Coordinates of C-alpha atoms and ligand atoms in Angstrom, one line a residue:
X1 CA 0.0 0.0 0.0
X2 CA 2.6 2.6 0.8
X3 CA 5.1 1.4 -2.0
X4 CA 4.3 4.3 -3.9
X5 CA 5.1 6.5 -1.4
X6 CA 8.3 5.5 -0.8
X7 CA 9.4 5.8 -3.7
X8 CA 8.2 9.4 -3.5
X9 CA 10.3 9.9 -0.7
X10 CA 13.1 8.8 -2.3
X11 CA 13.1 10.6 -5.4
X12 CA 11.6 14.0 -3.4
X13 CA 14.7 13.0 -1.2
X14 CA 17.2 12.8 -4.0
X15 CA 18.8 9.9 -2.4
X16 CA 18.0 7.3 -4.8
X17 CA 20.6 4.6 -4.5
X18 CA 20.5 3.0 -7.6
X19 CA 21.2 6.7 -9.3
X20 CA 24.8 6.7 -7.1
X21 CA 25.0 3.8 -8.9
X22 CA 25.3 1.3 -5.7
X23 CA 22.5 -1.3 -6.3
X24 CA 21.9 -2.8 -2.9
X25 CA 20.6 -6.1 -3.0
X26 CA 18.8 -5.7 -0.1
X27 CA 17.0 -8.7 1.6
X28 CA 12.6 -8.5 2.0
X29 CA 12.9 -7.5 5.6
X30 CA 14.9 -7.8 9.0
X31 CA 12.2 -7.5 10.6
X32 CA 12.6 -4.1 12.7
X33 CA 8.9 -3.3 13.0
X34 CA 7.5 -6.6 14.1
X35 CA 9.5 -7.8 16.8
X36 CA 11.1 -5.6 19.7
X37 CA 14.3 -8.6 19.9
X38 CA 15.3 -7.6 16.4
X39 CA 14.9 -3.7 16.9
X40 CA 18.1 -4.5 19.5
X41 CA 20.6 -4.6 16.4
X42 CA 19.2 -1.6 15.1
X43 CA 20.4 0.3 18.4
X44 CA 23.8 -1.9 18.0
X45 CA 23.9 -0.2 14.0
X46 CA 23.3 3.0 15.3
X47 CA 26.2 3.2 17.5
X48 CA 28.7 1.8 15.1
X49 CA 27.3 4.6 12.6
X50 CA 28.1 7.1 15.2
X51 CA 31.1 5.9 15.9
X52 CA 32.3 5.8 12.7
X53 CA 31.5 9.6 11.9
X54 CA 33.3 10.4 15.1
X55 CA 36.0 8.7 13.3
X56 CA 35.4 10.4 10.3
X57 CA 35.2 13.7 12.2
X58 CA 38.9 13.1 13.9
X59 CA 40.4 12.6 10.6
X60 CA 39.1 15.9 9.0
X61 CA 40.0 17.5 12.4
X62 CA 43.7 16.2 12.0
X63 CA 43.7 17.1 8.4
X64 CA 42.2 20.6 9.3
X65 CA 44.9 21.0 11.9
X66 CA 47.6 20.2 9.5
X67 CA 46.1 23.1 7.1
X68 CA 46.0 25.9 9.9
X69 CA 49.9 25.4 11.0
X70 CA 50.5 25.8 7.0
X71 CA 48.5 29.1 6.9
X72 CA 50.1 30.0 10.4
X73 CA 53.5 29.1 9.0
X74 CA 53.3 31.1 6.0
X75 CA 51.7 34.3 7.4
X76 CA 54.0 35.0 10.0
X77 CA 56.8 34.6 7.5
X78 CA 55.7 36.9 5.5
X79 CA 54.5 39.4 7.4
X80 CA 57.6 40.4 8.3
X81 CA 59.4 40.9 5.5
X82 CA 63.4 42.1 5.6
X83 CA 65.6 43.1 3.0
X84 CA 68.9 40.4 3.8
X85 CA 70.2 37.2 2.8
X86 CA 68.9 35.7 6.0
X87 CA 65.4 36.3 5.0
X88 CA 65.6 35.8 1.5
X89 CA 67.2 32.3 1.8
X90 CA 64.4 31.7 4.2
X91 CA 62.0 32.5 1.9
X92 CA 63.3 30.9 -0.9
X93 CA 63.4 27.3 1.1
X94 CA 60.0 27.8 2.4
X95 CA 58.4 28.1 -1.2
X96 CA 60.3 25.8 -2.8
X97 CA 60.3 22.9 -0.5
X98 CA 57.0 23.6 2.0
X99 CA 54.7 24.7 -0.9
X100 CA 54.7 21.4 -2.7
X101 CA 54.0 19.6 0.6
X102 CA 50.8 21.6 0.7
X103 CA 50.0 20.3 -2.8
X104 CA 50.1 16.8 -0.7
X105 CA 48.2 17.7 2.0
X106 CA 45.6 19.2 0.3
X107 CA 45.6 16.4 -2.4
X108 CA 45.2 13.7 0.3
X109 CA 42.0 11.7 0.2
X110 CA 39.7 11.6 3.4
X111 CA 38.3 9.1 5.4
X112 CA 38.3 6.6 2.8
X113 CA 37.9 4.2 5.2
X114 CA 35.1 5.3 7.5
X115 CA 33.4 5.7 3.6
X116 CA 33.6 1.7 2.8
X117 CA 32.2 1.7 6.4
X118 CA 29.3 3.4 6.2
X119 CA 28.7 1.8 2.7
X120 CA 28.8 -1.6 4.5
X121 CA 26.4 -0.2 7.0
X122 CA 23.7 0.6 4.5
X123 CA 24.1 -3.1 3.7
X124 CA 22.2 -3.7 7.1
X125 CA 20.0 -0.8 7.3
X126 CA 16.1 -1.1 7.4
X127 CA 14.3 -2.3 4.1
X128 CA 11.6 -0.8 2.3
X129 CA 9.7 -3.5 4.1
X130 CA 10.3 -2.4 7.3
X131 CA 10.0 0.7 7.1
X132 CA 6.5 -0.2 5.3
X133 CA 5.2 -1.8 8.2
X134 CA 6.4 0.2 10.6
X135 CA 4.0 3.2 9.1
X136 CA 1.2 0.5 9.0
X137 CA 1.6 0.0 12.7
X138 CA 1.5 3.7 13.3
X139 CA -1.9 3.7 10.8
X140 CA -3.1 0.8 13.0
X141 CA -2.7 2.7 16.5
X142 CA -3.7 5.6 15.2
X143 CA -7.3 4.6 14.0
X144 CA -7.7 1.8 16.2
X145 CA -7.0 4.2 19.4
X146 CA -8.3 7.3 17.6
X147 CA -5.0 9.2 18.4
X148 CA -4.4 13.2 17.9
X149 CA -1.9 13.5 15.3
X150 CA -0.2 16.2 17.9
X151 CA -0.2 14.2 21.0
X152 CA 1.5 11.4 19.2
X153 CA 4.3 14.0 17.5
X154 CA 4.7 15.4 21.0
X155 CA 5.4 11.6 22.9
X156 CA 1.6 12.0 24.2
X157 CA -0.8 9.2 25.4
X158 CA -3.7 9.2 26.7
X159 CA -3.3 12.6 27.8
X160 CA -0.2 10.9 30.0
X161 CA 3.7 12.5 28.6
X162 CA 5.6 9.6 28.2
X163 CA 8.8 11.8 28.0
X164 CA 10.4 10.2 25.1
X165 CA 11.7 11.9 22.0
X166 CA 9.7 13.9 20.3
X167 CA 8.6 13.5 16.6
X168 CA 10.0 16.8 13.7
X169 CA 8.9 17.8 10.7
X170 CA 10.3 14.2 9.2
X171 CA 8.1 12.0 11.4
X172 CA 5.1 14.8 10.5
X173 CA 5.8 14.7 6.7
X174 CA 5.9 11.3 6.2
X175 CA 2.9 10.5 8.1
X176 CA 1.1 12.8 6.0
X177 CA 2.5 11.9 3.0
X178 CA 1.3 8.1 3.7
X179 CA -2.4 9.5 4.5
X180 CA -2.1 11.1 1.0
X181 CA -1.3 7.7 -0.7
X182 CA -4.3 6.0 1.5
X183 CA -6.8 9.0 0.2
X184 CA -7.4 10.0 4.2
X185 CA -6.7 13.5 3.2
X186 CA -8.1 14.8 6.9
X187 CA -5.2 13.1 8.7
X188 CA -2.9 13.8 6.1
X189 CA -3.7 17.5 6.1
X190 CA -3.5 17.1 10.1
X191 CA 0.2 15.8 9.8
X192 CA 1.2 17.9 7.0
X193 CA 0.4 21.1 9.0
X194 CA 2.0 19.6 11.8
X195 CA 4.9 19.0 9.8
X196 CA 4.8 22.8 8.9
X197 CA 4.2 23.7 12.7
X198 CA 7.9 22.5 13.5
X199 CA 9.2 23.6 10.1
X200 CA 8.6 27.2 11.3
X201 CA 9.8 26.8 14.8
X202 CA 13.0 24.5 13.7
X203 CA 15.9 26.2 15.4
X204 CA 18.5 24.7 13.1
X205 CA 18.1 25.3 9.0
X206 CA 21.4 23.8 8.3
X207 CA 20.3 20.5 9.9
X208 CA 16.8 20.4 7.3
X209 CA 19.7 21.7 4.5
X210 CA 22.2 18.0 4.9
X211 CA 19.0 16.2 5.2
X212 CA 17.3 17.6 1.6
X213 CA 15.0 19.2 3.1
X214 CA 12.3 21.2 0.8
X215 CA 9.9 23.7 2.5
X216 CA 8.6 23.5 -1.3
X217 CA 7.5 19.7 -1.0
X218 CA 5.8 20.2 2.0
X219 CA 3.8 23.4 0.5
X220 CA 3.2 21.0 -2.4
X221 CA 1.7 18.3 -0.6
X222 CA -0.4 20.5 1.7
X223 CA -2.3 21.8 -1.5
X224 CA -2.9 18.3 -2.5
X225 CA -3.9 17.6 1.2
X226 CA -6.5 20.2 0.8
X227 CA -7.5 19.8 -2.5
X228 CA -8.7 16.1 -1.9
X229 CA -10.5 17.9 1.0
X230 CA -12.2 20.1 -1.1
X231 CA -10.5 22.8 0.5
X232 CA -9.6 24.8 -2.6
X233 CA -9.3 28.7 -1.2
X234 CA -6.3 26.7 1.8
X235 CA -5.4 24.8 -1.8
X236 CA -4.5 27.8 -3.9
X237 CA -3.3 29.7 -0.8
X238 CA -0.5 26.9 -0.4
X239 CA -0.4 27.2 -4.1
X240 CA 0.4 30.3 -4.2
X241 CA 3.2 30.4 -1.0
X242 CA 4.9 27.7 -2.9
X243 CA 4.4 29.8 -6.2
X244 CA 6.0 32.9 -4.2
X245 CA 9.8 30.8 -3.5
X246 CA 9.7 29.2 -7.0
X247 CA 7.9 31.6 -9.4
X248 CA 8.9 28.9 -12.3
X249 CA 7.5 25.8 -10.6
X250 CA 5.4 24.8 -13.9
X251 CA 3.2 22.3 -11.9
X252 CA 1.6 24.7 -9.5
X253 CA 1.4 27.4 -12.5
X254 CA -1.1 25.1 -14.0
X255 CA -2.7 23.8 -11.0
X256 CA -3.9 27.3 -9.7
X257 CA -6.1 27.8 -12.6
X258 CA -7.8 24.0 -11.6
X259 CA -8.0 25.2 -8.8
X260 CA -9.9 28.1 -9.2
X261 CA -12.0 25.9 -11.4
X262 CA -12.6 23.6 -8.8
X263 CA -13.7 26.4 -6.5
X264 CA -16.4 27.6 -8.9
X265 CA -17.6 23.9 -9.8
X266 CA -17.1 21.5 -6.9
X267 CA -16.8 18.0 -7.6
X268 CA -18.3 15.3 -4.9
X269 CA -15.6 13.7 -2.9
X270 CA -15.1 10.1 -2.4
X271 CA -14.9 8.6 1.4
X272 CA -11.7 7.0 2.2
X273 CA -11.6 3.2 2.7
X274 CA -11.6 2.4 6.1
X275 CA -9.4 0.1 7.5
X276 CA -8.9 -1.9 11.2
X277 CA -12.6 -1.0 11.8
X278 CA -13.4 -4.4 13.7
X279 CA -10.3 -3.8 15.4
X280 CA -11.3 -0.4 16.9
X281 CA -14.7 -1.5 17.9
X282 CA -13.4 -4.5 19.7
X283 CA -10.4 -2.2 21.4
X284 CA -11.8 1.0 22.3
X285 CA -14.9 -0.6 24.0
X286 CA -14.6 -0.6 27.6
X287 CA -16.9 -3.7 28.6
X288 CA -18.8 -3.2 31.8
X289 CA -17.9 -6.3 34.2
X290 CA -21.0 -8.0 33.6
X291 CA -20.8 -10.8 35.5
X292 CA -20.8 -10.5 39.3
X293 CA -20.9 -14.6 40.4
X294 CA -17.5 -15.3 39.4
X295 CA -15.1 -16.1 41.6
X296 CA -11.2 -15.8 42.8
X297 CA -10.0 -18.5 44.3
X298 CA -6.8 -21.2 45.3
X299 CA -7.2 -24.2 43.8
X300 CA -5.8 -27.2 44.2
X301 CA -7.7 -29.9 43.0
X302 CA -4.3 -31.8 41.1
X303 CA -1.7 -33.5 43.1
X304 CA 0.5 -31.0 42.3
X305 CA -1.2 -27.8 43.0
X306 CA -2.3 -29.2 46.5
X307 CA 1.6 -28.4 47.0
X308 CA 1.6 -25.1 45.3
X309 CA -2.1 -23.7 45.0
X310 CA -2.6 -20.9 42.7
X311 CA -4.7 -18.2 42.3
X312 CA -7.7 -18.5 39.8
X313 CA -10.2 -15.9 38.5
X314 CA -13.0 -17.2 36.7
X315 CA -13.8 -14.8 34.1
X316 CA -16.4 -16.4 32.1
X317 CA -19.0 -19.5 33.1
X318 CA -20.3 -20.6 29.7
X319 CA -17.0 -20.4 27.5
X320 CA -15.0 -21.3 31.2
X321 CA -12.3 -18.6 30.4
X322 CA -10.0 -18.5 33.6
X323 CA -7.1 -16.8 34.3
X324 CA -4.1 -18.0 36.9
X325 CA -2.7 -15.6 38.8
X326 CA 1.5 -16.3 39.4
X327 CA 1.6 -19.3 37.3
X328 CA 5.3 -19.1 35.8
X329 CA 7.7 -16.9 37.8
X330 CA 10.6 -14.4 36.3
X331 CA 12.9 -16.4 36.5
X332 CA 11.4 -19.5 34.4
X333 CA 10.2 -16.7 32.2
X334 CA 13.5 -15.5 31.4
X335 CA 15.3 -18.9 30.7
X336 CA 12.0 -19.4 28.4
X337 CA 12.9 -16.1 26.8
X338 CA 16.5 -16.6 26.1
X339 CA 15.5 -20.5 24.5
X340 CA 13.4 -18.9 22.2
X341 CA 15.5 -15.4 20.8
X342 CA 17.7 -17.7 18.4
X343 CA 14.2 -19.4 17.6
X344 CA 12.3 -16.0 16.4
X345 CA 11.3 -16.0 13.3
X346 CA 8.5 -14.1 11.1
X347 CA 5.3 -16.7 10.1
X348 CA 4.3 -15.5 6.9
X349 CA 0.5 -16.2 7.4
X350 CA 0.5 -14.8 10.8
X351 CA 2.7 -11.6 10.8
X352 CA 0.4 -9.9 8.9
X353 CA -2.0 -10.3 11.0
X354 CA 0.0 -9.8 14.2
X355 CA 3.3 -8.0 13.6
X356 CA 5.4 -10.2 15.6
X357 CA 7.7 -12.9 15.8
X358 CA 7.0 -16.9 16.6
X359 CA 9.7 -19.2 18.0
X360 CA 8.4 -22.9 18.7
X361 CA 10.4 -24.7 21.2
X362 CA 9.5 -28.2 21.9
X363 CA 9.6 -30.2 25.2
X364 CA 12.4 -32.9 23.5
X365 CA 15.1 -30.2 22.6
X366 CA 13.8 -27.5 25.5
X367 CA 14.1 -28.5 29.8
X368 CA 12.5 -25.0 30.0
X369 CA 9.1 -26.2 27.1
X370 CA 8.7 -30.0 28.8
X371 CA 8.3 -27.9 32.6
X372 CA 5.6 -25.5 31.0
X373 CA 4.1 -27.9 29.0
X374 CA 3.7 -30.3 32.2
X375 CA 3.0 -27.3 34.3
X376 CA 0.2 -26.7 31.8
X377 CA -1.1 -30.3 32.0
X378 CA -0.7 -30.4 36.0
X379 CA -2.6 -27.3 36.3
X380 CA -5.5 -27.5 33.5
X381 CA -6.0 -31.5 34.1
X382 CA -6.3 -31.5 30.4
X383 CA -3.5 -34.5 28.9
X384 CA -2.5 -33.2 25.7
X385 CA -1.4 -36.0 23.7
X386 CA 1.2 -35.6 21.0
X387 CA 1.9 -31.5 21.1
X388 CA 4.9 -30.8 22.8
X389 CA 5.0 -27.7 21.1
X390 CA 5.3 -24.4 23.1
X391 CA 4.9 -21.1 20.6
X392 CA 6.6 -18.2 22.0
X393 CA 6.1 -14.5 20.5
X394 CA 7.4 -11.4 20.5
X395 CA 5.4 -8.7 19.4
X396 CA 6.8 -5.2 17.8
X397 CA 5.4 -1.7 17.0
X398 CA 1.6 -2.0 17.7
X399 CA 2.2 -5.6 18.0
X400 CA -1.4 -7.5 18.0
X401 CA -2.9 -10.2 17.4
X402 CA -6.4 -9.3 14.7
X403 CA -7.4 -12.4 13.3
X404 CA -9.3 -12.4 9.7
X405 CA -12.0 -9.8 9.9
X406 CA -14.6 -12.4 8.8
X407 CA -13.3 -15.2 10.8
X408 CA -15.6 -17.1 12.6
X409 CA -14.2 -19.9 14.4
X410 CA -10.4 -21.7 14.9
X411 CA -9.5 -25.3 14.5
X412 CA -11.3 -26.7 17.4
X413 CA -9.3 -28.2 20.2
X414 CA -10.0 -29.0 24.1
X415 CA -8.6 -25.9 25.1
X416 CA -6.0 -22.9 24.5
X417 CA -3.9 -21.4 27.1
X418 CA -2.0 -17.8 26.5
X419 CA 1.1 -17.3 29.1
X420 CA 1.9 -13.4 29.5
X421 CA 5.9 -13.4 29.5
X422 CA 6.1 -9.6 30.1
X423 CA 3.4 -6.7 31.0
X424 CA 2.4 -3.6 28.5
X425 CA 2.3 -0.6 29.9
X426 CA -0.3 0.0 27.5
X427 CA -2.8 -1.7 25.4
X428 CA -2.3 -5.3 24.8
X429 CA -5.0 -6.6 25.9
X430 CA -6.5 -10.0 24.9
X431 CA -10.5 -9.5 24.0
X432 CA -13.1 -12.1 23.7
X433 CA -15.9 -10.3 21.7
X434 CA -18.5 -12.9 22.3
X435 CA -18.1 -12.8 25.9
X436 CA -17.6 -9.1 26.1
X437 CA -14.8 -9.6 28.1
X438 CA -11.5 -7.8 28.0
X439 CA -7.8 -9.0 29.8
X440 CA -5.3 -7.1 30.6
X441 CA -1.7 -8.6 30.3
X442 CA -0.1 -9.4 34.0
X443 CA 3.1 -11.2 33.7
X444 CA 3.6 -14.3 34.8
X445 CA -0.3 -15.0 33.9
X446 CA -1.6 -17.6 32.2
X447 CA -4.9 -17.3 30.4
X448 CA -7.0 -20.6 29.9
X449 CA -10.0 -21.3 27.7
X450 CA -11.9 -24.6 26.6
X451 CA -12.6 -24.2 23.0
X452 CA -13.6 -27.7 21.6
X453 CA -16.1 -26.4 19.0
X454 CA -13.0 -24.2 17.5
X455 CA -15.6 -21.2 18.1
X456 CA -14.1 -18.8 20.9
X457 CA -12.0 -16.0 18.6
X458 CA -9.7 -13.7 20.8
X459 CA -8.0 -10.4 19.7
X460 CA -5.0 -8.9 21.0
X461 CA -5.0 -5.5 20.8
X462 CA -2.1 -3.2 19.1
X463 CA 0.2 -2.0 22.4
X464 CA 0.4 1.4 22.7
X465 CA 3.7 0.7 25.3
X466 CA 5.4 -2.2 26.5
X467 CA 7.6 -4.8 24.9
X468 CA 5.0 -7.5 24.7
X469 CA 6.0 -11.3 25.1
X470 CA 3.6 -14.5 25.3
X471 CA 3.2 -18.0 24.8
X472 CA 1.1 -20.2 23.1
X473 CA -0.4 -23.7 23.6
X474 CA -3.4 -25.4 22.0
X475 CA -4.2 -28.5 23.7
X476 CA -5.5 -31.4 21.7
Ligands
NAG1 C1 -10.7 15.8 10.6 O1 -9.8 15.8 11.7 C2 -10.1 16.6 12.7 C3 -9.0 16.7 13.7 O2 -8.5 15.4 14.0 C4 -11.4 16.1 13.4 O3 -11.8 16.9 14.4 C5 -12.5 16.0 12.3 O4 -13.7 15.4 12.8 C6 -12.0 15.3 11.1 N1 -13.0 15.4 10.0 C7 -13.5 14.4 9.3 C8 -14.4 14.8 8.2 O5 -13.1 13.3 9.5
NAG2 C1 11.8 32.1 -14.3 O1 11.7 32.1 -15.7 C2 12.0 33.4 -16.3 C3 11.7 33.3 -17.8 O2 11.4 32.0 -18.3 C4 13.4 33.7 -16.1 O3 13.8 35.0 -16.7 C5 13.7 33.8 -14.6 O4 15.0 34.0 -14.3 C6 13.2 32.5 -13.9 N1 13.2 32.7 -12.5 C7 13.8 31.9 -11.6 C8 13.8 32.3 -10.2 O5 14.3 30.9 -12.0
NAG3 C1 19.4 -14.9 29.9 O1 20.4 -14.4 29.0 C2 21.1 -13.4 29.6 C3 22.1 -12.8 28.5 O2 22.7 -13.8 27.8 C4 21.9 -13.8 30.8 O3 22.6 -12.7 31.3 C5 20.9 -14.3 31.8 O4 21.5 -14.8 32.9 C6 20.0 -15.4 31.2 N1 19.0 -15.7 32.2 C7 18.6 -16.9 32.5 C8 17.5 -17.1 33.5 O5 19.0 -17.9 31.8
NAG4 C1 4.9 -24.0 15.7 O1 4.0 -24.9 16.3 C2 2.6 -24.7 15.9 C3 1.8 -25.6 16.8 O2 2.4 -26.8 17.1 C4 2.5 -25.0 14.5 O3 1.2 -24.8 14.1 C5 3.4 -24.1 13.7 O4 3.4 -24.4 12.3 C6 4.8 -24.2 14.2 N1 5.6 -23.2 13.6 C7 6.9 -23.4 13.1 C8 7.5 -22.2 12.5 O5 7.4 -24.4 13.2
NAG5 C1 -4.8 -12.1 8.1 O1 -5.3 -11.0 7.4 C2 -5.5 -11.1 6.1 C3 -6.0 -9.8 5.5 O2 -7.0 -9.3 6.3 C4 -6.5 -12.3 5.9 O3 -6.7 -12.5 4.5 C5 -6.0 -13.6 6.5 O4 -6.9 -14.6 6.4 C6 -5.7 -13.3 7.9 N1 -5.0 -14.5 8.5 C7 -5.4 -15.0 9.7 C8 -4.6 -16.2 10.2 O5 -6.3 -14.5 10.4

């Protein structure tokens, strides 16, 4: 969807690789937007990239330094010029041996080094793909959650300031750029001014100047923004700002006159496709408690939870949904995380609808999968013959779990069990529409629900904060 776009950016940006003729056979993804493990090498990339312009930086400064004793040299020679021998000799020596060690200086080629570097780096950079998907998350928490374009920009949530960095004209444009693409011209308008917003309060020019920066793009894409709004007098008056810095741009000298056209003769304008609706009715409803009879309680009704009894809430009577409070403790949590890192990988049928990454570990390869799986069994009294598989997932930007819109029921099995390795901070919670019931992730949790007509569907919705980890067993 936003492939377009991209390569908008890219030619807007005049960075297009290919025309620095250094075709980068770049792999389909490393998946930095859909797991939070592999976003951990992109911080590792950043600091080699830093260090090596530091490096870079020392060998211009060295270079520089050499110039400046050069200049210094030379001045104060001749400054004080005298009419002997002792002077003209010394004159003589400096230009005729000193000058054509300048030539070498100044002929010197820098940082060729810290160059290949960098080249290498871009070898390891985020794809297309991933930066694709991380704009769909940002789409997906924005509609789902109905965010304000300037709450989000300013690190903003739920009218709580999570104090992290905020977002600049970049963030801004691109966001409303990728509204443009999707025809949501409100949103995109809403970024785009946004964008401007910081444009006229940026403190630093230079920095917009290394990055390509265009005041002119923006002004172009805000009269597009409010053209598709039907906004034709903001249209031409962006038109015409843009017109006032580039007097000879020949696509905005033709669209004024539409526009003016389109002022006098408006033409009906078509509603956006909506996307993640289901989605946003299932997370933003707030579910009353409805039923009052359930219960908290120990149980110990298996050999081995009469020696360790564990807290249950019943959360639902006719689907039996219960959750156990304290069932796997931080430390079993973590060995089960550090099994299943080199195991992550991206499941092509799933990550698209869940942004995240699955690692299976079984029970004959895993100590820490055989004592959750018998855990599991111990606890739920259900035997599961066969699976000793235990799923583990890590979820990235607005990780969720949003099976098909139209599905209707899952592969039926006695039961599924959901383990919360980690809390979020925000959002992430698991929703069973057709019990109107909504769960929010407690670590060290485990989630249990009998399912053997294949017909209870559960949503996880996108987290707004938190690095989200769980685990997954169906039970045959
Ligand atoms: C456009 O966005 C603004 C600000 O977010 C919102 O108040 C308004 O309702 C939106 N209009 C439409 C037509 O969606
Ligand atoms: C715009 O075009 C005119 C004539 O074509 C030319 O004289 C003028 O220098 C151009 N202005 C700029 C800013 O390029
Ligand atoms: C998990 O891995 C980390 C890093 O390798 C290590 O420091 C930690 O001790 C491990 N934890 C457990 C419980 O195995
Ligand atoms: C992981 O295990 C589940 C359930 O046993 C299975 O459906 C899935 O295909 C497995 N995934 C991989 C990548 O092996
Ligand atoms: C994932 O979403 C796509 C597109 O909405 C849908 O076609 C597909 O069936 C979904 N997959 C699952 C496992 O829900």
């Amino acid at each position: 969807m936003v492939k377009m776009l991209l390569l908008f950016i890219v030619l807007a940006a005049g960075v297009g690789l290919q025309a620095k003729g250094l075709v980068l056979s770049a792999p389909e993804s490393y998946d930095f937007a859909i797991s939070s493990e592999s976003q951990l090498s992109l911080l590792k990339l950043k600091e080699t990239q830093v260090k090596n312009l530091q490096n870079y930086n020392e060998v211009l400064k060295t270079h520089l330094k050499k110039i400046k004793l050069a200049i210094k040299y030379s001045e104060d020679l001749l400054r004080t010029p005298g009419h002997n021998f002792l002077f003209g000799l010394k004159v003589l020596r400096h230009i005729y041996t000193d000058w054509p060690q300048y030539i070498n200086i100044l002929k010197k080629e820098l940082g060729s080094k810290e160059i290949l570097i960098s080249q290498d780096l871009l070898m390891q950079q985020p794809t297309s793909v991933d930066f694709e998907e991380s704009l769909g998350a940002v789409y997906r928490l924005q509609t789902v959650y109905n965010l304000d374009s300037y709450d989000m920009a300013e690190g903003i949530l739920d009218g709580k300031d999570y104090k992290v960095k905020k977002w600049s004209i970049d963030e801004c444009l691109i966001l409303g750029l990728m509204y443009q693409d999707l025809k949501h011209y409100n949103e995109s308008e809403n970024w785009l001014q946004l964008a401007l917003y910081y444009y006229e309060d940026h403190p630093n020019r230079e920095e917009l100047k290394i990055k390509l920066w265009e005041h002119s793009n923006l002004l172009e894409s805000l009269v597009e923004a409010n053209k598709g709004l039907g906004r034709y007098l903001e249209a031409k008056k962006f038109a015409k700002d843009l017109l006032s810095i580039l007097p000879n741009h020949s696509y905005m000298q033709k669209q004024l006159p539409k526009l003016e056209y389109l002022q006098a003769n408006p033409i009906k304008l078509t509603k956006p496709k909506k996307d993640h609706q289901l989605q946003k009715e299932i997370c933003s409803n707030r579910y009353s408690k409805a039923n009052t009879n359930l219960v908290c309680r120990y149980v110990d009704w298996t050999p081995f939870l009469q020696l360790a009894p564990l807290k249950m809430e019943e959360l639902s009577m006719e689907t039996h949904i219960s959750i156990f409070h304290g069932f796997l403790g931080k430390k079993d949590i973590e060995t089960l995380k550090n099994a299943s890192r080199p195991k992550l990988q991206r499941n092509e049928h799933l990550s698209w609808n869940c942004s995240c990454k699955i690692g299976n570990l079984s029970s004959s390869s895993h100590d820490i999968a055989r004592k959750i799986n018998g855990l599991i069994i111990d606890i739920t009294g259900f035997p599961s013959k066969g699976n000793q598989m235990l799923e583990v997932i890590n979820y990235g930007i607005a990780g969720n779990y949003n099976p098909d819109d139209t599905a209707k029921s899952t592969t039926p099995n006695k039961a599924n069990t959901l383990i919360f390795l980690s809390d979020a901070e925000k959002g992430g919670e698991i929703v069973f529409p057709s019990r109107q019931l909504k769960v929010k992730p407690r670590k060290g949790s485990m989630l249990v629900w009998v399912n053997p007509k294949g017909s209870v569907i559960y949503h996880q919705c996108p987290i707004l904060k938190g690095n989200m980890w769980v685990a997954n067993k169906v039970l045959n």
